[in-house]
PDB file of C-alpha atoms in Angstrom:
ATOM      1  CA  TYR A   1       0.433  16.832  21.638  1.00 49.00           C
ATOM      2  CA  GLY A   2       0.713  20.517  22.181  1.00 56.00           C
ATOM      3  CA  THR A   3       3.752  22.157  20.671  1.00 60.00           C
ATOM      4  CA  THR A   4       6.008  19.094  20.335  1.00 57.00           C
ATOM      5  CA  PRO A   5       7.203  19.033  16.722  1.00 67.00           C
ATOM      6  CA  GLY A   6       6.593  15.833  14.816  1.00 68.00           C
ATOM      7  CA  ILE A   7       9.238  13.559  13.430  1.00 67.00           C
ATOM      8  CA  LYS A   8       9.625  13.805   9.698  1.00 67.00           C
ATOM      9  CA  ILE A   9      10.056  10.383   8.145  1.00 65.00           C
ATOM     10  CA  ARG A  10      11.512  10.341   4.676  1.00 70.00           C
ATOM     11  CA  ARG A  11      10.764   7.256   2.632  1.00 76.00           C
ATOM     12  CA  LYS A  12      13.242   5.802   0.153  1.00 89.00           C
ATOM     13  CA  GLN A  13      12.299   6.125  -3.507  1.00 96.00           C
ATOM     14  CA  ARG A  14      10.939   2.807  -4.702  1.00 97.00           C
ATOM     15  CA  LEU A  15      12.148   2.082  -8.234  1.00 98.00           C
ATOM     16  CA  LEU A  16      11.541  -0.734 -10.653  1.00 99.00           C
ATOM     17  CA  VAL A  17      14.655  -1.061 -12.804  1.00 99.00           C
ATOM     18  CA  ALA A  18      14.162  -3.123 -15.949  1.00 99.00           C
ATOM     19  CA  VAL A  19      17.329  -4.580 -17.484  1.00 99.00           C
ATOM     20  CA  ASP A  20      17.086  -5.601 -21.141  1.00 99.00           C
ATOM     21  CA  THR A  21      18.817  -8.996 -21.281  1.00 98.00           C
ATOM     22  CA  SER A  22      17.976  -9.713 -24.915  1.00 98.00           C
ATOM     23  CA  GLY A  23      20.503 -11.125 -27.349  1.00 97.00           C
ATOM     24  CA  SER A  24      21.200  -7.718 -28.904  1.00 97.00           C
ATOM     25  CA  VAL A  25      22.557  -6.338 -25.603  1.00 98.00           C
ATOM     26  CA  SER A  26      26.218  -7.239 -25.028  1.00 97.00           C
ATOM     27  CA  ASP A  27      27.682  -8.511 -21.758  1.00 96.00           C
ATOM     28  CA  GLU A  28      29.637  -5.240 -21.526  1.00 97.00           C
ATOM     29  CA  GLU A  29      26.421  -3.242 -21.848  1.00 98.00           C
ATOM     30  CA  VAL A  30      24.777  -5.338 -19.123  1.00 98.00           C
ATOM     31  CA  GLN A  31      27.805  -4.659 -16.883  1.00 97.00           C
ATOM     32  CA  ARG A  32      27.410  -0.955 -17.596  1.00 98.00           C
ATOM     33  CA  PHE A  33      23.715  -1.150 -16.691  1.00 98.00           C
ATOM     34  CA  PHE A  34      24.612  -2.641 -13.313  1.00 99.00           C
ATOM     35  CA  SER A  35      27.273   0.026 -12.710  1.00 98.00           C
ATOM     36  CA  GLU A  36      24.558   2.637 -13.180  1.00 98.00           C
ATOM     37  CA  ILE A  37      22.116   0.677 -11.000  1.00 99.00           C
ATOM     38  CA  TYR A  38      24.744   0.627  -8.245  1.00 98.00           C
ATOM     39  CA  GLN A  39      24.930   4.438  -8.343  1.00 97.00           C
ATOM     40  CA  ILE A  40      21.141   4.721  -8.083  1.00 97.00           C
ATOM     41  CA  TRP A  41      21.061   2.268  -5.155  1.00 98.00           C
ATOM     42  CA  ARG A  42      24.036   3.937  -3.430  1.00 96.00           C
ATOM     43  CA  HIS A  43      22.087   7.196  -3.317  1.00 95.00           C
ATOM     44  CA  GLY A  44      19.392   5.560  -1.210  1.00 95.00           C
ATOM     45  CA  ALA A  45      16.786   4.178  -3.613  1.00 97.00           C
ATOM     46  CA  GLU A  46      15.001   0.899  -3.005  1.00 98.00           C
ATOM     47  CA  VAL A  47      15.602  -0.939  -6.290  1.00 98.00           C
ATOM     48  CA  LEU A  48      13.782  -3.969  -7.663  1.00 99.00           C
ATOM     49  CA  VAL A  49      15.666  -5.339 -10.692  1.00 99.00           C
ATOM     50  CA  VAL A  50      13.599  -7.017 -13.388  1.00 99.00           C
ATOM     51  CA  GLU A  51      15.621  -8.935 -15.994  1.00 99.00           C
ATOM     52  CA  CYS A  52      13.680  -9.240 -19.225  1.00 98.00           C
ATOM     53  CA  ASP A  53      13.811  -9.929 -22.945  1.00 98.00           C
ATOM     54  CA  THR A  54      10.386 -10.778 -24.418  1.00 97.00           C
ATOM     55  CA  ALA A  55       9.183 -11.603 -20.887  1.00 98.00           C
ATOM     56  CA  ILE A  56      10.335 -11.154 -17.307  1.00 98.00           C
ATOM     57  CA  LYS A  57      12.972 -13.811 -16.645  1.00 98.00           C
ATOM     58  CA  ARG A  58      13.602 -13.005 -12.980  1.00 97.00           C
ATOM     59  CA  GLN A  59      13.214 -10.238 -10.422  1.00 98.00           C
ATOM     60  CA  TYR A  60      15.043  -9.475  -7.183  1.00 98.00           C
ATOM     61  CA  PRO A  61      15.798  -6.635  -4.784  1.00 98.00           C
ATOM     62  CA  TYR A  62      19.143  -5.056  -5.657  1.00 99.00           C
ATOM     63  CA  ARG A  63      21.638  -5.338  -2.792  1.00 98.00           C
ATOM     64  CA  GLY A  64      24.705  -3.560  -4.169  1.00 98.00           C
ATOM     65  CA  HIS A  65      26.223  -6.097  -6.526  1.00 96.00           C
ATOM     66  CA  ALA A  66      25.572  -7.392 -10.023  1.00 96.00           C
ATOM     67  CA  PRO A  67      24.471 -10.995 -10.525  1.00 96.00           C
ATOM     68  CA  GLU A  68      26.996 -13.514 -11.853  1.00 95.00           C
ATOM     69  CA  PHE A  69      24.827 -13.988 -14.931  1.00 95.00           C
ATOM     70  CA  VAL A  70      21.566 -12.660 -16.333  1.00 96.00           C
ATOM     71  CA  MET A  71      18.579 -14.581 -17.629  1.00 95.00           C
ATOM     72  CA  GLY A  72      17.180 -14.024 -21.090  1.00 95.00           C
ATOM     73  CA  ARG A  73      19.066 -13.465 -24.354  1.00 95.00           C
ATOM     74  CA  GLY A  74      16.043 -13.805 -26.617  1.00 95.00           C
ATOM     75  CA  GLY A  75      14.207 -11.023 -28.457  1.00 96.00           C
ATOM     76  CA  THR A  76      12.973  -7.784 -26.902  1.00 96.00           C
ATOM     77  CA  GLU A  77       9.545  -6.578 -25.849  1.00 97.00           C
ATOM     78  CA  PHE A  78       8.961  -3.704 -23.416  1.00 98.00           C
ATOM     79  CA  ASN A  79       5.455  -4.564 -22.164  1.00 98.00           C
ATOM     80  CA  ALA A  80       6.071  -7.092 -19.363  1.00 98.00           C
ATOM     81  CA  PRO A  81       8.003  -4.848 -16.917  1.00 98.00           C
ATOM     82  CA  LEU A  82       5.534  -1.985 -17.363  1.00 98.00           C
ATOM     83  CA  GLU A  83       2.610  -4.348 -16.796  1.00 98.00           C
ATOM     84  CA  PHE A  84       4.341  -5.775 -13.700  1.00 98.00           C
ATOM     85  CA  ALA A  85       4.854  -2.262 -12.312  1.00 98.00           C
ATOM     86  CA  ASN A  86       1.205  -1.368 -12.922  1.00 98.00           C
ATOM     87  CA  ARG A  87      -0.291  -4.533 -11.436  1.00 98.00           C
ATOM     88  CA  HIS A  88       2.100  -5.683  -8.722  1.00 97.00           C
ATOM     89  CA  TYR A  89       4.958  -3.398  -7.682  1.00 96.00           C
ATOM     90  CA  HIS A  90       3.585   0.172  -7.755  1.00 96.00           C
ATOM     91  CA  PRO A  91       6.937   2.012  -7.819  1.00 98.00           C
ATOM     92  CA  ASP A  92       7.652   5.717  -7.638  1.00 98.00           C
ATOM     93  CA  GLY A  93       9.175   5.319 -11.093  1.00 98.00           C
ATOM     94  CA  VAL A  94      10.497   2.895 -13.712  1.00 99.00           C
ATOM     95  CA  ILE A  95      13.989   3.020 -15.188  1.00 99.00           C
ATOM     96  CA  TYR A  96      14.473   0.878 -18.285  1.00 99.00           C
ATOM     97  CA  PHE A  97      18.033   0.047 -19.407  1.00 99.00           C
ATOM     98  CA  THR A  98      17.955  -1.118 -23.035  1.00 99.00           C
ATOM     99  CA  ASP A  99      19.411  -0.788 -26.510  1.00 98.00           C
ATOM    100  CA  GLY A 100      15.905   0.238 -27.557  1.00 98.00           C
ATOM    101  CA  TYR A 101      15.543  -2.225 -30.407  1.00 97.00           C
ATOM    102  CA  ALA A 102      11.926  -3.330 -30.001  1.00 97.00           C
ATOM    103  CA  PRO A 103       8.484  -2.026 -30.896  1.00 97.00           C
ATOM    104  CA  ALA A 104       7.172   0.731 -28.638  1.00 97.00           C
ATOM    105  CA  PRO A 105       5.255  -0.703 -25.668  1.00 98.00           C
ATOM    106  CA  ARG A 106       1.501  -1.188 -25.905  1.00 97.00           C
ATOM    107  CA  VAL A 107       1.158  -1.058 -22.113  1.00 97.00           C
ATOM    108  CA  GLU A 108       0.674   2.426 -20.705  1.00 97.00           C
ATOM    109  CA  SER A 109       2.720   2.893 -17.541  1.00 98.00           C
ATOM    110  CA  ARG A 110       0.938   4.431 -14.557  1.00 98.00           C
ATOM    111  CA  TYR A 111       4.329   5.583 -13.282  1.00 98.00           C
ATOM    112  CA  PRO A 112       7.016   7.898 -14.667  1.00 98.00           C
ATOM    113  CA  VAL A 113       9.394   6.045 -17.009  1.00 99.00           C
ATOM    114  CA  MET A 114      12.975   6.890 -17.923  1.00 99.00           C
ATOM    115  CA  TRP A 115      14.605   5.013 -20.798  1.00 99.00           C
ATOM    116  CA  LEU A 116      18.402   4.736 -20.717  1.00 98.00           C
ATOM    117  CA  ILE A 117      19.477   3.741 -24.214  1.00 98.00           C
ATOM    118  CA  THR A 118      22.935   2.285 -24.919  1.00 98.00           C
ATOM    119  CA  PRO A 119      25.350   4.475 -26.937  1.00 97.00           C
ATOM    120  CA  ASN A 120      25.026   2.222 -30.010  1.00 96.00           C
ATOM    121  CA  GLY A 121      21.332   1.617 -29.429  1.00 97.00           C
ATOM    122  CA  LEU A 122      18.219   3.025 -31.035  1.00 97.00           C
ATOM    123  CA  PRO A 123      18.935   6.281 -32.917  1.00 96.00           C
ATOM    124  CA  GLU A 124      17.135   9.357 -31.622  1.00 96.00           C
ATOM    125  CA  ASN A 125      15.611  10.207 -35.003  1.00 95.00           C
ATOM    126  CA  THR A 126      13.458   7.067 -35.278  1.00 94.00           C
ATOM    127  CA  GLY A 127       9.735   6.568 -34.891  1.00 94.00           C
ATOM    128  CA  VAL A 128      10.150   4.109 -32.018  1.00 95.00           C
ATOM    129  CA  TRP A 129      12.276   6.643 -30.089  1.00 96.00           C
ATOM    130  CA  SER A 130       9.493   9.217 -30.328  1.00 96.00           C
ATOM    131  CA  GLN A 131       6.887   6.601 -29.294  1.00 97.00           C
ATOM    132  CA  LEU A 132       8.670   5.556 -26.092  1.00 98.00           C
ATOM    133  CA  PRO A 133       6.652   7.077 -23.235  1.00 97.00           C
ATOM    134  CA  GLY A 134       8.460   9.218 -20.706  1.00 98.00           C
ATOM    135  CA  ARG A 135      11.970  10.592 -20.711  1.00 98.00           C
ATOM    136  CA  LYS A 136      14.640   9.158 -23.002  1.00 98.00           C
ATOM    137  CA  VAL A 137      18.377   9.477 -22.371  1.00 98.00           C
ATOM    138  CA  LYS A 138      21.130   8.244 -24.657  1.00 98.00           C
ATOM    139  CA  MET A 139      23.950   6.899 -22.487  1.00 97.00           C
ATOM    140  CA  LYS A 140      27.378   8.321 -23.265  1.00 94.00           C
ATOM    141  CA  GLY A 141      29.951   6.053 -24.908  1.00 84.00           C
ATOM    142  CA  GLY A 142      32.804   4.545 -22.938  1.00 60.00           C
TER     143      GLY A 142
END
């Protein structure tokens, strides 16, 4: 109405964060994943955690603390979280914490994807690394 300025509403970023809980990912690496997830959440993102190995084992909104245990510990396949994002969650982006040891996904994500690969995970000079869609970041050791 007239010259009254509007209120600017800023929406939180809505992120699907996939956590690789396969047998090749150590408990220490999973703890590190959740430390990083905490930092993302602390900066104001709305985070849906998806625990997965060859399939999604469970999903839940992140509320600032790591679960007591994770579900999974089988093999690794990257398709299920990307398919879930495409069909059901519709995030602003997908962050995938993994050691990277799996075939490249067959599912094409409709959303930007960032892969955070463990320090001892998939080497950067491999075919699978180059086939992972989106941005790839090797986590620093320590």
